[in-house]
Short mmCIF file of N, CA and C in Angstrom, two decimals:
data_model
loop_
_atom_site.label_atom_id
_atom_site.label_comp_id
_atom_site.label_asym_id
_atom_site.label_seq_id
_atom_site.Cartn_x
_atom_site.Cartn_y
_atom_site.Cartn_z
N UNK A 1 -12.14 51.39 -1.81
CA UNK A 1 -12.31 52.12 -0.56
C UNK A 1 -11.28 51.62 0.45
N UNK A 2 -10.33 52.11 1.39
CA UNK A 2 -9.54 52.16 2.29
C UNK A 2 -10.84 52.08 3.56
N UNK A 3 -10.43 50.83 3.98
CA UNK A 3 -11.07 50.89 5.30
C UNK A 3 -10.13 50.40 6.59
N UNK A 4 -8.73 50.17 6.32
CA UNK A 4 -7.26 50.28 7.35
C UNK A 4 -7.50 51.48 8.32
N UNK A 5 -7.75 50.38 9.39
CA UNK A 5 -7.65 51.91 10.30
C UNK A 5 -6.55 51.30 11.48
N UNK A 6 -5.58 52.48 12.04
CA UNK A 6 -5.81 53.82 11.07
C UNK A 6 -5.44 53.82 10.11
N UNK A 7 -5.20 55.00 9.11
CA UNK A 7 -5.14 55.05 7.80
C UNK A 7 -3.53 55.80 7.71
N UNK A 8 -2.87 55.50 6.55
CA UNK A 8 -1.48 56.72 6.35
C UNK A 8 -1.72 57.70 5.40
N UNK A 9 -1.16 58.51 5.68
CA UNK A 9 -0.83 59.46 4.33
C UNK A 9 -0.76 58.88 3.18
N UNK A 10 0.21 57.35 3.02
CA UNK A 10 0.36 57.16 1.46
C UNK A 10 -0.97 56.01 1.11
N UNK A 11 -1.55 55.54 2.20
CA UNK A 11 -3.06 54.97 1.09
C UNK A 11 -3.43 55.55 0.18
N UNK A 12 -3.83 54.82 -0.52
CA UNK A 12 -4.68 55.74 -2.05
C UNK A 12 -6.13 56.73 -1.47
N UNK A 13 -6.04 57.13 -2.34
CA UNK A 13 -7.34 58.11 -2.01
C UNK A 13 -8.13 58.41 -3.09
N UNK A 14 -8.18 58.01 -4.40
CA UNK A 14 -8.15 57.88 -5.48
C UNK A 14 -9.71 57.33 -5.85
N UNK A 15 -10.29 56.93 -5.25
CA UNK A 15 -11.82 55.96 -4.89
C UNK A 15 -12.64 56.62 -3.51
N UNK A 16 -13.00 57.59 -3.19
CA UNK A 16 -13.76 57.84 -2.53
C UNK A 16 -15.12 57.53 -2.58
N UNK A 17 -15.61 56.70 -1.40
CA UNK A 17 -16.75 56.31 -1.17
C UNK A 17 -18.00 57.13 -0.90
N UNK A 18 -17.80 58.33 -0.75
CA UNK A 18 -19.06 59.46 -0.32
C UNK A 18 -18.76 60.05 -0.96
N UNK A 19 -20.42 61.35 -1.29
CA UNK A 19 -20.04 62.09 -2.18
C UNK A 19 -19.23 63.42 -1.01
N UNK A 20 -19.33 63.49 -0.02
CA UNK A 20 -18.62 64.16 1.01
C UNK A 20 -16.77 63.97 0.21
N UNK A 21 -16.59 62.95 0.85
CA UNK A 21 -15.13 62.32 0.52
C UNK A 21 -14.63 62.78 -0.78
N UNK A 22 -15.47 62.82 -2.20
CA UNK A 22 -15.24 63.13 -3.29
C UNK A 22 -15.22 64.32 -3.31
N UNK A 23 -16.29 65.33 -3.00
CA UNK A 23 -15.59 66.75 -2.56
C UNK A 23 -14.22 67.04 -2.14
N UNK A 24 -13.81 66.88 -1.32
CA UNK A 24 -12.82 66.74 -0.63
C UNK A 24 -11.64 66.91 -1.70
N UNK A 25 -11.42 65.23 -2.23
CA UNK A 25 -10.54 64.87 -3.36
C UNK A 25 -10.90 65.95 -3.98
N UNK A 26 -11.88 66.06 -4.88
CA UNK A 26 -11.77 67.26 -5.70
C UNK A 26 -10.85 68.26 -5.81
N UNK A 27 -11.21 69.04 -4.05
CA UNK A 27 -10.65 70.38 -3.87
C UNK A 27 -9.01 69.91 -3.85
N UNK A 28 -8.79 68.78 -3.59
CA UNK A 28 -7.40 68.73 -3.26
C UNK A 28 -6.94 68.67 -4.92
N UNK A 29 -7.58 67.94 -5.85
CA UNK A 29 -7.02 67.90 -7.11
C UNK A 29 -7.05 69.51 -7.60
N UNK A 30 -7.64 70.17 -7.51
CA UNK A 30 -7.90 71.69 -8.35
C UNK A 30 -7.07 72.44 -7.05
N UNK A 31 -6.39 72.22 -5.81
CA UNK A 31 -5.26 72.55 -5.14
C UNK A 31 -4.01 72.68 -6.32
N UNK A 32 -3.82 71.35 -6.91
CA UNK A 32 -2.61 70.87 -6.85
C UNK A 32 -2.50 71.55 -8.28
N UNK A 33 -3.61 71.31 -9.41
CA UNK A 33 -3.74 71.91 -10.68
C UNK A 33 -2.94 73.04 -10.48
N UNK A 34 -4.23 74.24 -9.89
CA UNK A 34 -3.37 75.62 -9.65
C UNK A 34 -2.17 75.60 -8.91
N UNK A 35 -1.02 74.70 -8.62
CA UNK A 35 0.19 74.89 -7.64
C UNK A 35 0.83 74.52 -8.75
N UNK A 36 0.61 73.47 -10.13
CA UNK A 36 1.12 73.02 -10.98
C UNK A 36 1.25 74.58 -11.96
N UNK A 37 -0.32 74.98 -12.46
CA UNK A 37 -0.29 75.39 -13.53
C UNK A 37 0.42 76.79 -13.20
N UNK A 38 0.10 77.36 -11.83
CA UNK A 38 0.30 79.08 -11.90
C UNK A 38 1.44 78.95 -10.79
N UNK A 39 2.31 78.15 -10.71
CA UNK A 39 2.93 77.79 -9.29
C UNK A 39 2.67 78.72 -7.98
N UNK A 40 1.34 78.11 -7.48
CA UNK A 40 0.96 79.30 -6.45
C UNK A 40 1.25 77.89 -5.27
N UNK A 41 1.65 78.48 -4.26
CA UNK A 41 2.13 77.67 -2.88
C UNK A 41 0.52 77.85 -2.08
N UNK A 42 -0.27 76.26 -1.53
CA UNK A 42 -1.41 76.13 -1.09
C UNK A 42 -1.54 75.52 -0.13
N UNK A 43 -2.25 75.96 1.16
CA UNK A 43 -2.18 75.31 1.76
C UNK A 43 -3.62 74.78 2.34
N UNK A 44 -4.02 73.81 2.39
CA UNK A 44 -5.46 73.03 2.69
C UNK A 44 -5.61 72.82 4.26
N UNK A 45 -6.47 73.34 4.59
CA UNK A 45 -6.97 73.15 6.30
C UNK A 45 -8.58 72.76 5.99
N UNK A 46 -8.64 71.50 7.15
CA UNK A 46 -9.83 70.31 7.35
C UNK A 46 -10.16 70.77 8.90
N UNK A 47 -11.18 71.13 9.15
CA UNK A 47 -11.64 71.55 10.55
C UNK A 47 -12.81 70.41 10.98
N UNK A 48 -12.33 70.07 11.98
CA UNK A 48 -13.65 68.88 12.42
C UNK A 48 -14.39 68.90 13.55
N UNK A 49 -15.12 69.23 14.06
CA UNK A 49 -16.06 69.57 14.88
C UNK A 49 -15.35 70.45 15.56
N UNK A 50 -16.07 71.69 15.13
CA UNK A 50 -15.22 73.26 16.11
C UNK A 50 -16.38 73.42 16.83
N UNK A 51 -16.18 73.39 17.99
CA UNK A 51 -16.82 73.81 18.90
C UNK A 51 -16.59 75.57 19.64
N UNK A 52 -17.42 76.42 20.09
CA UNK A 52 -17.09 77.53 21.24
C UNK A 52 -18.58 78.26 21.08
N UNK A 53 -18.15 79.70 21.38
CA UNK A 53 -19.64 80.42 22.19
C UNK A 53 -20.42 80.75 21.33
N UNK A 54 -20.39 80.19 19.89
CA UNK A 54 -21.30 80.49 19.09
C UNK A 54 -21.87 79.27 18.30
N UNK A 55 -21.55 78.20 18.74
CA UNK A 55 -21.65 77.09 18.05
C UNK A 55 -23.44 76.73 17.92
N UNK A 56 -23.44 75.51 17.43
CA UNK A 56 -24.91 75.35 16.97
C UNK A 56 -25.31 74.29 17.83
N UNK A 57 -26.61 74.81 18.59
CA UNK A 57 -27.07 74.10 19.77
C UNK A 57 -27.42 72.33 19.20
N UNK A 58 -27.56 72.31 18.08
CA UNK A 58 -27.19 70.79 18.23
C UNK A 58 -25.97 70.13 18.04
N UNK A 59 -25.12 70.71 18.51
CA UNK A 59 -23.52 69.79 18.32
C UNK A 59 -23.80 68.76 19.53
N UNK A 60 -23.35 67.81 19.64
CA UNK A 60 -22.68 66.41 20.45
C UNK A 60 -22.25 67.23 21.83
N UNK A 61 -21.37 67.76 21.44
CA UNK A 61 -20.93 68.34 23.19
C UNK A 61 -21.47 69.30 23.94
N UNK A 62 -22.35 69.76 23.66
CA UNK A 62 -23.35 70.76 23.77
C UNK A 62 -24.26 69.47 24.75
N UNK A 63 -24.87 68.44 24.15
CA UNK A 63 -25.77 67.44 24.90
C UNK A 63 -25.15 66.66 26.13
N UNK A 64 -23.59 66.59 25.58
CA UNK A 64 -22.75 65.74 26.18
C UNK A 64 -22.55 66.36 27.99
N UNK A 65 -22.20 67.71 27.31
CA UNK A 65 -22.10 68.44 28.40
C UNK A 65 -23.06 68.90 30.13
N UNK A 66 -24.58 68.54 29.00
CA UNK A 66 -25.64 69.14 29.83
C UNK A 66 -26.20 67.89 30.74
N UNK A 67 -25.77 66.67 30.43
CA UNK A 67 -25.97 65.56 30.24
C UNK A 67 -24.97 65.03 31.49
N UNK A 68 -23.86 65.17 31.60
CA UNK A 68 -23.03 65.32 32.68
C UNK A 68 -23.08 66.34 33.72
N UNK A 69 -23.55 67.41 33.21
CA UNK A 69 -23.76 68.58 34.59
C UNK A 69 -25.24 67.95 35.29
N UNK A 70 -26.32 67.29 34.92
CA UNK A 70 -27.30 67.00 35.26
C UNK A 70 -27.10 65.37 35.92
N UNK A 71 -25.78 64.66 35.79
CA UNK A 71 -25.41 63.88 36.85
C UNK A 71 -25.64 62.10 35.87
N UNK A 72 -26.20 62.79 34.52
CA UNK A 72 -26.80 61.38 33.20
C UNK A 72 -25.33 60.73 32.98
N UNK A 73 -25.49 60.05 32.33
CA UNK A 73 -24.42 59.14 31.49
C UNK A 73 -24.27 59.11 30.24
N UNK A 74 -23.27 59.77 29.26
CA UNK A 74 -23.25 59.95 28.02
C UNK A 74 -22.91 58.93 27.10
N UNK A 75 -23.57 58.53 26.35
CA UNK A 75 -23.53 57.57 25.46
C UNK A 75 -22.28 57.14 24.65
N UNK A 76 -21.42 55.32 24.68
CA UNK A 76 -20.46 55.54 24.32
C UNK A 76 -20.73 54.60 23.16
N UNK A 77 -20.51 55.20 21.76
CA UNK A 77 -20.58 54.85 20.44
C UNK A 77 -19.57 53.45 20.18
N UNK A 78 -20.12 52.51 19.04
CA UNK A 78 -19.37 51.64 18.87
C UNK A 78 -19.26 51.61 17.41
N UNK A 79 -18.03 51.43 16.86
CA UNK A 79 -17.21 50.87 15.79
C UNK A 79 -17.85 49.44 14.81
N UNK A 80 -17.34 49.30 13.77
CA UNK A 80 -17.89 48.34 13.05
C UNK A 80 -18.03 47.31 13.36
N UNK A 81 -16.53 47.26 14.47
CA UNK A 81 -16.07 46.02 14.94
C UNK A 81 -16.05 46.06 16.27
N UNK A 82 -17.47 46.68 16.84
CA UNK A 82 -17.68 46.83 18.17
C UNK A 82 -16.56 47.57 19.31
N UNK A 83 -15.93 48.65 18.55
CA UNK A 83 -14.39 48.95 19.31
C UNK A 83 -15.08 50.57 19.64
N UNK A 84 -14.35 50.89 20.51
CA UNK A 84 -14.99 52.27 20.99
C UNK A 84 -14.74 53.10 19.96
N UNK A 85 -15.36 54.24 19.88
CA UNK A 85 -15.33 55.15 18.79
C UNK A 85 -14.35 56.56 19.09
N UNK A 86 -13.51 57.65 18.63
CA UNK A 86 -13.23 58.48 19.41
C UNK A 86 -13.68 59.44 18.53
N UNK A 87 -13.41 60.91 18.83
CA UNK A 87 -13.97 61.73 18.41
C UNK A 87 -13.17 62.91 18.83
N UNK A 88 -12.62 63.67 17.87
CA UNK A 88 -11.85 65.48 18.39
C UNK A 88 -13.18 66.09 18.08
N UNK A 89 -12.87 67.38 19.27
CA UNK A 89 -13.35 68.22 19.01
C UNK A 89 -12.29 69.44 19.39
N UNK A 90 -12.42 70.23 18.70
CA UNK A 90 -11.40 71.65 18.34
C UNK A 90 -11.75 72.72 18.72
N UNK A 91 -11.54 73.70 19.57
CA UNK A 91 -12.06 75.20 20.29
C UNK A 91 -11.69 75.70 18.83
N UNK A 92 -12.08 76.99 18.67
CA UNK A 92 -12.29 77.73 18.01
C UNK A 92 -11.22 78.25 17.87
N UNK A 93 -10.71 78.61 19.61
CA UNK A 93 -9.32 79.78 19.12
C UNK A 93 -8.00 79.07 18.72
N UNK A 94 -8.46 77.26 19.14
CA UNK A 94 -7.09 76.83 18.68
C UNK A 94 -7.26 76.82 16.98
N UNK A 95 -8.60 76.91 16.14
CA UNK A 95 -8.28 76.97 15.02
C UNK A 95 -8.08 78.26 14.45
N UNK A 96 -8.42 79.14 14.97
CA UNK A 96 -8.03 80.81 14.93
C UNK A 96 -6.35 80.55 14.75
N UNK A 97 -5.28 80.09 16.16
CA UNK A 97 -4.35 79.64 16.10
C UNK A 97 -3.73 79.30 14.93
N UNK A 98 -4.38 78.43 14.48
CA UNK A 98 -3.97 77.30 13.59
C UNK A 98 -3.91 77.80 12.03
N UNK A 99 -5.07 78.35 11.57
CA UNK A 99 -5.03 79.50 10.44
C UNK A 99 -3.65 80.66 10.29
N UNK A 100 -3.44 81.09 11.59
CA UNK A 100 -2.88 81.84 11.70
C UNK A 100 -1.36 80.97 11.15
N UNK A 101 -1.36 80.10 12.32
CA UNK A 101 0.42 79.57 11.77
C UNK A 101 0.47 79.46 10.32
N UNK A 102 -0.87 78.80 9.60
CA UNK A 102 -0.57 78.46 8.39
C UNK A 102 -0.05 78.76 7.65
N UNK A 103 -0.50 80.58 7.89
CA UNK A 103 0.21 81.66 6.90
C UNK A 103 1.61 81.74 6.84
N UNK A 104 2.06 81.34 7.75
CA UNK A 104 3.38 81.55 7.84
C UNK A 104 4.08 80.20 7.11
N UNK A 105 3.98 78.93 6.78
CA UNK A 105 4.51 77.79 6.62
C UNK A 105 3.96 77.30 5.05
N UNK A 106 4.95 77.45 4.43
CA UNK A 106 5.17 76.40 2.72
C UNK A 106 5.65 74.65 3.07
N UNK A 107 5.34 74.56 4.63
CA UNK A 107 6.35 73.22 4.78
C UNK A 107 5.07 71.76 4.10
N UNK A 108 5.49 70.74 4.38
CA UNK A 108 4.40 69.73 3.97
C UNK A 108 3.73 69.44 5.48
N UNK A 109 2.43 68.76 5.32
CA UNK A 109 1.49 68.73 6.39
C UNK A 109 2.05 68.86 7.79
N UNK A 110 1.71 69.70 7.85
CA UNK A 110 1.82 69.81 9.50
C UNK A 110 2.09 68.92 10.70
N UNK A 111 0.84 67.98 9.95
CA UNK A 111 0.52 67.01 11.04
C UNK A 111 1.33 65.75 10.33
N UNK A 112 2.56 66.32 9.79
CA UNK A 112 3.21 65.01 9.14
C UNK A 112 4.55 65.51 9.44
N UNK A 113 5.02 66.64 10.45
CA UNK A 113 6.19 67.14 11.03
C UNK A 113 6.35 68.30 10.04
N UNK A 114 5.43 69.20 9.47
CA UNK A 114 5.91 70.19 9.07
C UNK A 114 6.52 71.06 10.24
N UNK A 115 7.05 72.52 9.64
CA UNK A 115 7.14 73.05 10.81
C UNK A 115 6.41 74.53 10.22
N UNK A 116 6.34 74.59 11.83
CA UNK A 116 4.93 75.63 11.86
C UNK A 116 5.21 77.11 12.82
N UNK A 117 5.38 77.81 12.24
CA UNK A 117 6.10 79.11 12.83
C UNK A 117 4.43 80.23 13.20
N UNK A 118 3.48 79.53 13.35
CA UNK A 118 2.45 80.92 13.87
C UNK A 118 2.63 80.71 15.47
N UNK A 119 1.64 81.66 15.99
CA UNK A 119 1.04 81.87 17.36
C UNK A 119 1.57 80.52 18.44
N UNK A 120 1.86 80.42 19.51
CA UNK A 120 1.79 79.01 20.34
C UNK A 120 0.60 79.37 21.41
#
């Protein structure tokens, strides 16, 4: 298990500790199969807490929110090693956005300097 934080692209990934995490790997191995076997070009998008006007009344920012308009103090999470915790959360239309560019780009991860020709 990789517990370096943060983590790089080239850590192994090879040992996933959850069965979450092993999903994951999975899909990325049966990605790469079909890019091998049928050379089809794939591209994998990970969405992590999408938030907007339809979301599910128990998300975090939903409490966070009501919690601050009512004048409370929102709870700040701690790390293994007692270090603050952070947390994205993603609007909807930036992942609308984000789908969208995808279509357009064969480049490598995005978030590793691909380049990304959808919507700005």
């Amino acid at each position: 298990m990789n517990s370096k934080v943060p983590f790089s692209e080239r850590d192994r990934t090879d040992k996933p500790a959850s069965l979450y995490a092993a999903t994951k790997k999975a899909g990325e191995e049966i990605a790469h199969t079909y890019n091998h076997i049928h050379e089809l070009t794939i591209t994998g998008l990970r969405f992590f807490t999408v938030y907007g006007p339809w979301g599910r009344p128990d998300m975090a920012y939903l409490f966070f929110t009501k919690d601050i308009l009512k004048g409370k103090s929102i709870p700040i999470f701690k790390g293994p090693n007692h270090g603050t915790v952070a947390r994205d959360f993603t609007y909807i239309d930036d992942i609308v956005k984000g789908c969208l560019g995808s279509l357009d780009t064969a480049e490598k991860n995005t978030g590793s300097g691909g380049k990304k020709k959808g919507p700005t």
